[in-house]
Short mmCIF file of C-alpha atoms and ligand atoms in Angstrom, two decimals:
data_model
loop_
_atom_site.label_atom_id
_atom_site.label_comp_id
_atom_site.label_asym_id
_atom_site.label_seq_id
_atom_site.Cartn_x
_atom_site.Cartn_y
_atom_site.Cartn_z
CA UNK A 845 291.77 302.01 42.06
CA UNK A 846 292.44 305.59 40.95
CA UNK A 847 291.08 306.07 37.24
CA UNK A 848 292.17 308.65 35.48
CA UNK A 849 291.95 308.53 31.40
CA UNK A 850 293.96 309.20 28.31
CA UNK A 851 293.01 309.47 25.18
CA UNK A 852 294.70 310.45 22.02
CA UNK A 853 292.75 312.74 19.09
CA UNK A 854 291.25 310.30 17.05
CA UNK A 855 289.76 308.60 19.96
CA UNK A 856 286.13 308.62 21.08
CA UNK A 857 284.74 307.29 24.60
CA UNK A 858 281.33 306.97 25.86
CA UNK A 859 280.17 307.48 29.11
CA UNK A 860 276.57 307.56 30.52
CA UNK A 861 277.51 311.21 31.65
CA UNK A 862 279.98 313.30 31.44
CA UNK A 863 281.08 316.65 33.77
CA UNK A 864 282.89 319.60 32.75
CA UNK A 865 284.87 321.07 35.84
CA UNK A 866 285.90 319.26 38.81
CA UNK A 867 285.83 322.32 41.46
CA UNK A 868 284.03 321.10 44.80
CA UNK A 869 280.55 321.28 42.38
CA UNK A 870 281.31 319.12 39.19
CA UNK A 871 283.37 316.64 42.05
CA UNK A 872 280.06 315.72 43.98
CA UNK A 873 278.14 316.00 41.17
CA UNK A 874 280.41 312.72 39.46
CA UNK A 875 280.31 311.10 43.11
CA UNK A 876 276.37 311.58 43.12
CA UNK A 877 276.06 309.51 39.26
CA UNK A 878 278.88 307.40 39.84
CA UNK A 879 277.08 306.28 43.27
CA UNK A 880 273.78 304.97 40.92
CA UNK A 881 276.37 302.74 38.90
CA UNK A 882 276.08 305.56 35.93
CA UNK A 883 279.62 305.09 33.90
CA UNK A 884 280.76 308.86 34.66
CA UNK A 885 283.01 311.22 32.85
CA UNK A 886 284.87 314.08 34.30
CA UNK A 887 286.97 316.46 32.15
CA UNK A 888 288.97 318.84 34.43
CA UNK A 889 291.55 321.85 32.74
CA UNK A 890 293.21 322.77 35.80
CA UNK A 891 294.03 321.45 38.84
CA UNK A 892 290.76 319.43 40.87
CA UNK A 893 289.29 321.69 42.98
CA UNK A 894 291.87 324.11 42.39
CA UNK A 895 289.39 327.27 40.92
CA UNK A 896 287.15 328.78 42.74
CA UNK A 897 286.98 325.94 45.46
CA UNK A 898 290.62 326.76 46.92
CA UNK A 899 290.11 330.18 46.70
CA UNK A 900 286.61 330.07 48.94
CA UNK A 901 286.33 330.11 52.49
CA UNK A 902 284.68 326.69 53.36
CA UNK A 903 281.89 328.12 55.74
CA UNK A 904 278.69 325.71 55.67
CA UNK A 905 276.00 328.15 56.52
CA UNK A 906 272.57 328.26 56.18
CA UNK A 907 271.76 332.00 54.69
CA UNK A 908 267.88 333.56 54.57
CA UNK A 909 268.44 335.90 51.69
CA UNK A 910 265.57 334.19 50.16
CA UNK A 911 263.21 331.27 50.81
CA UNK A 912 265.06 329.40 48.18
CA UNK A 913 268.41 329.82 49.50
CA UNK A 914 266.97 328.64 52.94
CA UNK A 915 266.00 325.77 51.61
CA UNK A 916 268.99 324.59 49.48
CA UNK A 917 271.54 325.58 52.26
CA UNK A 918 269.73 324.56 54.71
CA UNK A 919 269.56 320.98 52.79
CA UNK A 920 272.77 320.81 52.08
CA UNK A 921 273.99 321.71 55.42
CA UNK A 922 272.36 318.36 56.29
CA UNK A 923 274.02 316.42 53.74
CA UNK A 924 277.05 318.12 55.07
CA UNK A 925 276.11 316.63 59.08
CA UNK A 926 274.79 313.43 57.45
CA UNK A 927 278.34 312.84 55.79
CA UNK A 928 280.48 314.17 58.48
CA UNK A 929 281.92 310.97 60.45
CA UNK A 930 282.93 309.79 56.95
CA UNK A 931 285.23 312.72 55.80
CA UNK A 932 288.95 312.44 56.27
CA UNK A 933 290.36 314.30 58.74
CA UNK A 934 292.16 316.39 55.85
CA UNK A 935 288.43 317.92 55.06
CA UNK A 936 288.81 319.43 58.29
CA UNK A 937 284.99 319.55 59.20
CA UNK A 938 284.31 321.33 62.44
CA UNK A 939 281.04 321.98 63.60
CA UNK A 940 281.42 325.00 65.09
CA UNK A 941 278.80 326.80 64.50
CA UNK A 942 278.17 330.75 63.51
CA UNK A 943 277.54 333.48 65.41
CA UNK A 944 275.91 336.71 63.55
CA UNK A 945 277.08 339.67 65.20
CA UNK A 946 274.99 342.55 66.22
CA UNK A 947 276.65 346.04 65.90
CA UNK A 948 273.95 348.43 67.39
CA UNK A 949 269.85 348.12 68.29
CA UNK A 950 268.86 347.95 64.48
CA UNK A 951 271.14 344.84 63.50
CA UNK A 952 269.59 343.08 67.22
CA UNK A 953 266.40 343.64 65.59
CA UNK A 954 267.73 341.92 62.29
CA UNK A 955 268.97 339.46 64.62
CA UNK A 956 265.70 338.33 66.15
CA UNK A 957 264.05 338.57 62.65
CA UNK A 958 266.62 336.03 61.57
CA UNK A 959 265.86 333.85 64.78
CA UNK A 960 262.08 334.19 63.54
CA UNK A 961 262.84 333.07 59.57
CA UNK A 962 265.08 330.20 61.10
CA UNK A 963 262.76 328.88 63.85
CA UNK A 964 260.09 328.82 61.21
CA UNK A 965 262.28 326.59 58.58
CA UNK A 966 263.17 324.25 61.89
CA UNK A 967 266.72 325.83 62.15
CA UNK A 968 268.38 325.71 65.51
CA UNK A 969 269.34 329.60 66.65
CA UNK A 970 269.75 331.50 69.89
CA UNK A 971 269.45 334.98 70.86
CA UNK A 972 272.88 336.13 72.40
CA UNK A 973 272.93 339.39 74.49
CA UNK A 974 275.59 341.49 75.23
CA UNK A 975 277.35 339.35 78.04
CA UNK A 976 276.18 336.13 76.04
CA UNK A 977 278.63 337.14 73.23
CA UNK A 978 281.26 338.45 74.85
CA UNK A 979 281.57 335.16 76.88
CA UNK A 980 280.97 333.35 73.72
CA UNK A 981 284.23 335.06 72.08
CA UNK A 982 286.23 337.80 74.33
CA UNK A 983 288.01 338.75 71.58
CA UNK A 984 285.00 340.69 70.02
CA UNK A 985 284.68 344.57 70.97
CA UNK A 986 283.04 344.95 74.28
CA UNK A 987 280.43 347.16 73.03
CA UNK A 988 278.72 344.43 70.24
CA UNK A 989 274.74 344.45 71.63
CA UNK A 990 274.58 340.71 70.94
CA UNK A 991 273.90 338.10 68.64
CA UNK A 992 272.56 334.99 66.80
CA UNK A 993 273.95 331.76 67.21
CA UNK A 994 273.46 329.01 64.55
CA UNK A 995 274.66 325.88 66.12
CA UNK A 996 274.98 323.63 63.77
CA UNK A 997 276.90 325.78 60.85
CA UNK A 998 280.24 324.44 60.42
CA UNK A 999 283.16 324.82 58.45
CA UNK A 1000 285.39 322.72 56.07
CA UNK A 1001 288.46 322.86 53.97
CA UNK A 1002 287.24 322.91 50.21
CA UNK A 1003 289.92 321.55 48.39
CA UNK A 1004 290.43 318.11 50.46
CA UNK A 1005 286.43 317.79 50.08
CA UNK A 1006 286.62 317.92 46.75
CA UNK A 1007 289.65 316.04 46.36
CA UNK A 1008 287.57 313.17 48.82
CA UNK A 1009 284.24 313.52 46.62
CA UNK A 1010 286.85 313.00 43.40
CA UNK A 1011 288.66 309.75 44.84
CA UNK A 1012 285.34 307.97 45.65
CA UNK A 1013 283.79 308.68 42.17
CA UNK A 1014 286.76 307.45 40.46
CA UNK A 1015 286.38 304.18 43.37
CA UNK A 1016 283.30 303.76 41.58
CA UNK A 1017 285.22 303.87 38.27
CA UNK A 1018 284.18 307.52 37.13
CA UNK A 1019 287.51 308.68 34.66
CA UNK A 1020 288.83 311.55 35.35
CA UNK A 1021 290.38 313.28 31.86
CA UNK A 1022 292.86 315.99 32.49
CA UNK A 1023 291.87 318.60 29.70
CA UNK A 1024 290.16 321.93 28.68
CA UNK A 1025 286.74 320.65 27.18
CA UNK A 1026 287.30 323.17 23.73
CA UNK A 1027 283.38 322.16 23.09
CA UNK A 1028 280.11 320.61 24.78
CA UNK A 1029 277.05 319.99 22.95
CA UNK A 1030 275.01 317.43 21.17
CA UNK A 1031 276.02 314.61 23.63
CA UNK A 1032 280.02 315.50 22.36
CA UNK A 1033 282.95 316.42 24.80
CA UNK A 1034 285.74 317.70 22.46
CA UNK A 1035 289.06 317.94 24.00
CA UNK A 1036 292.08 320.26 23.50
CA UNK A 1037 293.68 317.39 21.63
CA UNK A 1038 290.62 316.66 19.85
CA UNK A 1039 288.90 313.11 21.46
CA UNK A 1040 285.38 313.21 22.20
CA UNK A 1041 284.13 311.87 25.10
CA UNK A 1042 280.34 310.81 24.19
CA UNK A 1043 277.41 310.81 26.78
CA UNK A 1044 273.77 311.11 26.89
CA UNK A 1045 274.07 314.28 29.29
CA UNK A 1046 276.35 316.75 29.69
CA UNK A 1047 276.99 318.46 33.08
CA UNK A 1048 278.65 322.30 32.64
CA UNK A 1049 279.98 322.81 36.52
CA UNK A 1050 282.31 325.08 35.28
CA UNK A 1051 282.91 327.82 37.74
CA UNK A 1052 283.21 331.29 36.54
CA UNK A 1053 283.80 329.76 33.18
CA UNK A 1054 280.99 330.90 30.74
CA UNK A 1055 282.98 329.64 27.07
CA UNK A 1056 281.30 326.33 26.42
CA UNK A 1057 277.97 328.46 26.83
CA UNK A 1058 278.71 332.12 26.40
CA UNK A 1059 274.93 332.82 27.09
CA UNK A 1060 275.19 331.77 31.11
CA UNK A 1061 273.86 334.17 33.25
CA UNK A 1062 277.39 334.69 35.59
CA UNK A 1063 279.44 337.41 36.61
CA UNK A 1064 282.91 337.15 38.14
CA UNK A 1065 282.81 339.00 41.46
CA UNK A 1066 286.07 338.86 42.92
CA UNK A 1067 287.04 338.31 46.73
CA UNK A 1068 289.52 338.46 49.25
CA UNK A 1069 291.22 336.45 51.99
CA UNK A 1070 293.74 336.91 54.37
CA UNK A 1071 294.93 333.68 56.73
CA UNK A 1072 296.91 334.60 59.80
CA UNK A 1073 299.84 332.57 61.46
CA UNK A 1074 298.88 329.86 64.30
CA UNK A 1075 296.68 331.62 67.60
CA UNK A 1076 294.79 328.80 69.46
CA UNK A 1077 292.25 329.64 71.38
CA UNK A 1078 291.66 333.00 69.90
CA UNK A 1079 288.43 332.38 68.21
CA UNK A 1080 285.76 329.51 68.62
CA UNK A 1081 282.97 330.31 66.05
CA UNK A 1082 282.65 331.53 62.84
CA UNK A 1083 281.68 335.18 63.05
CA UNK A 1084 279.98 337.55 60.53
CA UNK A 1085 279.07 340.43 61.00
CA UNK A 1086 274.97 341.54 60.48
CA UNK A 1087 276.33 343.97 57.94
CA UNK A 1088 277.39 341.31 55.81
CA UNK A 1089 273.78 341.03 54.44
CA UNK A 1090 273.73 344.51 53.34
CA UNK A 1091 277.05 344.26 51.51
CA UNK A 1092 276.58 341.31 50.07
CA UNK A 1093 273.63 342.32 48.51
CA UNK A 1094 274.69 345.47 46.99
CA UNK A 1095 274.96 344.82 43.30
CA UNK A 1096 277.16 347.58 42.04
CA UNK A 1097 279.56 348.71 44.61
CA UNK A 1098 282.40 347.22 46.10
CA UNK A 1099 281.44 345.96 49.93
CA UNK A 1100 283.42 344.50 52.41
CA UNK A 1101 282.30 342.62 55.61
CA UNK A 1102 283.67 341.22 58.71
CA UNK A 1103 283.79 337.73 58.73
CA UNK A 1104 286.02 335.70 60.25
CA UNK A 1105 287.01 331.21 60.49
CA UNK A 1106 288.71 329.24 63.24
CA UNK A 1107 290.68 326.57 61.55
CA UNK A 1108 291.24 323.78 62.95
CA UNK A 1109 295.52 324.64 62.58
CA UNK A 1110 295.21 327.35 65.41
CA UNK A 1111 295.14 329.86 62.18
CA UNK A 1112 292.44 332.24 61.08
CA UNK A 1113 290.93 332.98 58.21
CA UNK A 1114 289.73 336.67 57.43
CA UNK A 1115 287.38 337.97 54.77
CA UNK A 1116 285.72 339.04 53.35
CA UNK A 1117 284.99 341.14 50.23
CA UNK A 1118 283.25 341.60 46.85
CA UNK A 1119 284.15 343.16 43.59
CA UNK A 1120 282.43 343.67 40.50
CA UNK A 1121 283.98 344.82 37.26
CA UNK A 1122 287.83 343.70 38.55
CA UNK A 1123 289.21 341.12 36.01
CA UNK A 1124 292.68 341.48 38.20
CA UNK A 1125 293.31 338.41 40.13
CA UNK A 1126 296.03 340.56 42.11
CA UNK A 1127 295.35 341.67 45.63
CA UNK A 1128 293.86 345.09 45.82
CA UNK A 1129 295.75 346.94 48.85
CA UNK A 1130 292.88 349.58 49.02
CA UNK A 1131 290.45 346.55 49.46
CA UNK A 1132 292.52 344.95 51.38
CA UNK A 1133 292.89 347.47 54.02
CA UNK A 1134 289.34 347.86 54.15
CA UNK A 1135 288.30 344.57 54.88
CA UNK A 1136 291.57 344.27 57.22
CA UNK A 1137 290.35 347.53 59.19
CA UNK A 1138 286.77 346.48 59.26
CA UNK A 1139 288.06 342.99 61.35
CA UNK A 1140 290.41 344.86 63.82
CA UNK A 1141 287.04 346.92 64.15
CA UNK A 1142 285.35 343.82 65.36
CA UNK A 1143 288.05 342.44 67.01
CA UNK A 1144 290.53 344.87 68.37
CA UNK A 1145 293.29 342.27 69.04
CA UNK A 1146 293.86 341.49 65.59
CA UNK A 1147 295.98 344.24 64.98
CA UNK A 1148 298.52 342.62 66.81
CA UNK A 1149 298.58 338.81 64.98
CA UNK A 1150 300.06 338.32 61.42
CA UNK A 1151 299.03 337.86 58.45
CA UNK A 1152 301.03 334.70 56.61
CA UNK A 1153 298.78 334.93 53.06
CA UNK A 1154 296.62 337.08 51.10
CA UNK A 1155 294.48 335.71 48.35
CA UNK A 1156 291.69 336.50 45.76
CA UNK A 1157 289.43 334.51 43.85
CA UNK A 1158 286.36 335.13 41.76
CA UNK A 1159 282.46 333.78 43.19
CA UNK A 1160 280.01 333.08 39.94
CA UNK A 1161 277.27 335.15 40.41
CA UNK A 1162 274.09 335.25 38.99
CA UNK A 1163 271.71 337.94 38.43
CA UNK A 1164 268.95 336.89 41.24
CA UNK A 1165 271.96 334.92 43.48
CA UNK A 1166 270.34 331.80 42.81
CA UNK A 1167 272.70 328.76 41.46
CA UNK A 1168 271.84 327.07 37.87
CA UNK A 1169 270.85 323.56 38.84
CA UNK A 1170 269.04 321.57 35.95
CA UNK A 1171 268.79 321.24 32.22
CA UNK A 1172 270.11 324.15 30.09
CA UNK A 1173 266.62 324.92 28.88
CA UNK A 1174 265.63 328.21 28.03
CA UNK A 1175 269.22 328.89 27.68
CA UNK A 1176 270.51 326.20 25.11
CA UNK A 1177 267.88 324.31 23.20
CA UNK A 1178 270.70 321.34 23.30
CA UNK A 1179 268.59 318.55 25.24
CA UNK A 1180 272.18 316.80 26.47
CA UNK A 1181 273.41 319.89 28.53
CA UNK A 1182 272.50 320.64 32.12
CA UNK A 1183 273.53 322.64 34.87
CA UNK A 1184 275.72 323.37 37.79
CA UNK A 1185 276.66 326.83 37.85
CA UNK A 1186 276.21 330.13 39.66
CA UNK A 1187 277.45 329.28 42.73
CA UNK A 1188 278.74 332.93 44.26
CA UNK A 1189 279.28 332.37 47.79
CA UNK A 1190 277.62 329.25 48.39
CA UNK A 1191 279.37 326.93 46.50
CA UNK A 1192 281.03 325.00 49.00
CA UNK A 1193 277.70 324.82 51.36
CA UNK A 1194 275.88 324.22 48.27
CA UNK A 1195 277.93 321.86 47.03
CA UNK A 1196 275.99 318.05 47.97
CA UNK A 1197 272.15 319.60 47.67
CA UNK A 1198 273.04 320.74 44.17
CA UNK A 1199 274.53 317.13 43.63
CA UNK A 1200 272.14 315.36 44.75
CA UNK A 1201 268.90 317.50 43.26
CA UNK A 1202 270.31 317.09 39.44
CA UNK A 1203 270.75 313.52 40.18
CA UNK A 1204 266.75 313.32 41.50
CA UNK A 1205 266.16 315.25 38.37
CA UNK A 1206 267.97 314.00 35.74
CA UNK A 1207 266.92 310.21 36.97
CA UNK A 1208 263.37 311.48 37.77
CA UNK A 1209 263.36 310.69 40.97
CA UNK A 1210 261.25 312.46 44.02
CA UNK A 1211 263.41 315.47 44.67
CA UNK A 1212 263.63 316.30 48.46
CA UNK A 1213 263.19 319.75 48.19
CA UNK A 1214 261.62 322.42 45.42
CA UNK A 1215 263.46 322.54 42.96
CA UNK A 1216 262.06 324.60 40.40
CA UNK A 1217 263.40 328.15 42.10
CA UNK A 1218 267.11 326.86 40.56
CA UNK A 1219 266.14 325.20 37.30
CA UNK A 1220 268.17 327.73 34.62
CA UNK A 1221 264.91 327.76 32.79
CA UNK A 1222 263.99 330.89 34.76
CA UNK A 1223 266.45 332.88 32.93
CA UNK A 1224 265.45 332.80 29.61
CA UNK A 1225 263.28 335.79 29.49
CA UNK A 1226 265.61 337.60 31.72
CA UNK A 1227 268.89 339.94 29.85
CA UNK A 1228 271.82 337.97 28.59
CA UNK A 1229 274.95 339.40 30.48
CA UNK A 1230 277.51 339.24 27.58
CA UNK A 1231 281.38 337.72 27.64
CA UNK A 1232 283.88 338.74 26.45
C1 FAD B 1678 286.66 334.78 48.67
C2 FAD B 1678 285.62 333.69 48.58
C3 FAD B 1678 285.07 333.16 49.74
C4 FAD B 1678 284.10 332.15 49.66
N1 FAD B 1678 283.61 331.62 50.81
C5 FAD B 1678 282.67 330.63 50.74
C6 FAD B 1678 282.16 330.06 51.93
O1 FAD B 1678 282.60 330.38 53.04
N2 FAD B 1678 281.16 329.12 51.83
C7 FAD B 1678 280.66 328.73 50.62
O2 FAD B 1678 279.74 327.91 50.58
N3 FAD B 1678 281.18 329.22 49.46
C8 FAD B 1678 282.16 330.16 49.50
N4 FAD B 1678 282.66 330.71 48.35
C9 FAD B 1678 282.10 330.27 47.07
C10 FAD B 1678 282.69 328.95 46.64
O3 FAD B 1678 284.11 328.99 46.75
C11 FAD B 1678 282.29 328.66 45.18
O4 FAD B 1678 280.90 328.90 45.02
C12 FAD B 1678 282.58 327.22 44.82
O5 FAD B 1678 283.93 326.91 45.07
C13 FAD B 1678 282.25 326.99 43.36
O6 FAD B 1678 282.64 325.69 43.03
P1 FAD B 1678 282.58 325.23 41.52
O7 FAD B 1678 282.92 323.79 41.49
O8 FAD B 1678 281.27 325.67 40.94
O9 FAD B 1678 283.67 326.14 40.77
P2 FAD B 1678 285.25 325.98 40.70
O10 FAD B 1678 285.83 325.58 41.98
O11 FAD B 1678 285.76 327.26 40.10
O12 FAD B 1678 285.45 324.79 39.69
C14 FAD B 1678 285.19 324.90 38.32
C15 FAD B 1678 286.23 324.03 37.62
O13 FAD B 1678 285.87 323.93 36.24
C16 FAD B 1678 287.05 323.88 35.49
N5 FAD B 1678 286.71 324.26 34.13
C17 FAD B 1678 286.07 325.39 33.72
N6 FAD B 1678 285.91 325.38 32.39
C18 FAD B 1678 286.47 324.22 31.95
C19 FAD B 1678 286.64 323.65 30.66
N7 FAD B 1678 286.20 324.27 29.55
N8 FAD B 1678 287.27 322.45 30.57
C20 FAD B 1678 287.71 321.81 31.68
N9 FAD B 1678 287.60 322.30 32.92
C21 FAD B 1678 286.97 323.51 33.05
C22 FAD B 1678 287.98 324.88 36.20
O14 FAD B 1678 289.33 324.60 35.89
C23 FAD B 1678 287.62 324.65 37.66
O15 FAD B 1678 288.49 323.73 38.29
C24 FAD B 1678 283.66 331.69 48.39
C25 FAD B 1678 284.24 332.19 47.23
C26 FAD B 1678 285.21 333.17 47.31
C27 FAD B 1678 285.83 333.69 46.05
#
């Protein structure tokens, strides 16, 4: 049965948890409690999974930017494998695997640094020269110098995930209450009609959204996406190109990258880039261009397919590009509220680790991997970006 809850202003619920935000985070974060037998709570203002999560890209990837971030993507990437013969087909979860691509000598150095980070962690990877890659995808510029492939990356569709992780916590009887949470401390949910939904902890996975706690360390950095009509056949892997890294990391400037999805419609999906400072959720046709030219660069042929849809959405990024993942201490001194935040452009990868570490951590359980390198704690000594 479905469950989703109304209540009028003078009500008040109680719950043994409840979660603010039901983007693909705050969705298998209620699955995770609701899957213990916890009586779960999930406030959502918008549409589920309709933020951040339909705006990303869907790529399950393990990244090296940091031993932490190996370790969280590369445990939720197996979460991700674990579940896959149980998604619907409407997740759309291919495992197809990602190729880095290697532009000149330098980045095939980068390339077999990678191959040394991953072999260490136990990630599968192999070297791909020149005739490797073009064999691997002829559509990429003949004179790429080669490659990394990573197997067992895949890629999903965000939105049906989320919706899937949503329908089997309410299954388990999690309510879902369609409403802006106006306030969430003390144990108290208030809602825009003003019922509080009561609960012992509080999980903020709001996105971008910082108003509940002003003081959360994230900044909207905005991206864009560009899907192309049906081409079958065109593309096999997910490609990105070395170069990402360097743009990705840049903290002030605006970067764009090649990267590029085969979906499993025939269609592909083209990014990327990043913004700071652009509140706009329009498209940006400099940008655009940009990150449009930077793909044909890669792959010459696309200058010839069309493009059916351009979007932007906004990643939640924090100041060291680690997600929030544990009680709000250091930032709140409110015992009820924890953390699932500061996702940038991991979110969808990062999705089921985060999940399942706060539910280790809140239930004090043995928690499968470290996780003290994401506990929000960290940032209390660090500056307080401010917003507006
Ligand atoms: C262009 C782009 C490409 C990306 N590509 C990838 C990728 O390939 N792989 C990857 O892993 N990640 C990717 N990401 C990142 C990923 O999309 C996000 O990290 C992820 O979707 C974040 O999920 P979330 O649940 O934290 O946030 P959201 O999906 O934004 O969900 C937050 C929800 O909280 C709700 N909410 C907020 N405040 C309140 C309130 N007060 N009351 C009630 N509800 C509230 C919102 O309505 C929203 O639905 C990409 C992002 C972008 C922008």
């Amino acid at each position: 049965m479905i469950r989703s809850g109304r209540v009028s202003g003078s009500e008040m619920k109680s719950f043994d948890i409840v979660v603010v935000g039901a983007g693909i985070v705050g969705c298998a974060v209620a699955r995770e409690f609701a899957r213990t037998g916890m009586h779960v709570g999930i406030v959502e203002g918008g549409v589920p999974g309709g933020g951040a999560t339909a705006a990303g890209m869907g790529h399950v990837v393990v990244m090296d930017d940091s031993p932490a971030q190996l370790a969280l993507t590369q445990y939720s990437r197996l979460l991700w494998r674990n579940e896959a013969n149980r998604l619907p087909l409407a997740v759309e979860y291919e495992s197809c695997g990602t190729i880095w691509v290697a532009a000149d000598d330098e980045e095939m150095e980068e390339v077999r640094a990678k191959q040394d980070i991953y072999a260490r962690a136990g990630v599968e990877s192999a070297v791909l020269n020149a005739a490797e890659l073009a064999k691997a995808e002829p559509n990429l510029r003949k004179e790429l110098v080669g490659g990394l492939l990573v197997p067992q990356d895949g890629v999903i569709y965000p939105p049906a995930a989320a919706g899937f992780f949503l329908s089997e916590a309410q299954r388990l009887g999690a309510m879902l209450y369609h409403s802006r949470a106006v306030k969430a401390s003390n144990g108290e949910v208030k809602l825009e009609n003003g019922a509080r939904l009561l609960a012992e902890h509080i999980v903020l996975a709001v996105g971008t959204e910082c108003n509940l706690l002003p003081v959360l360390p994230v900044q909207r950095r905005k991206g864009h996406l560009a899907i192309t009509d049906r081409y079958s056949g065109f593309l096999r892997h997910q490609l990105v190109e070395l170069g990402y890294l360097k743009s990705a990391h840049k903290l002030i400037s605006d970067s764009v990258a090649f990267n590029i999805q085969p979906r499993q419609t025939g269609q592909l999906l083209i990014g990327s880039s990043r913004q700071y400072g652009d509140e706009d959720p329009g498209v940006d046709s400099a940008i655009l261009r940009q990150m449009l030219d930077r793909a044909v660069n890669y792959m010459p042929a696309l200058a010839r397919i069309s493009i059916l849809r351009v979007w932007t959405g906004f990643r939640a990024a924090t100041p060291d590009k680690l997600p929030l993942i544990g009680p709000a201490t250091g930032l709140s001194d409110d015992a009820s509220l924890w953390l699932a935040a500061g996702f940038e452009g991991l979110g969808i990868t990062n999705a089921l680790g985060a999940a399942r570490l706060l539910m280790d951590g809140l239930l004090n359980r043995v928690q499968e991997i470290d996780a003290a390198p994401y506990l929000p704690a960290r940032m209390a000594n660090r500056v307080v970006i401010a917003h507006a």
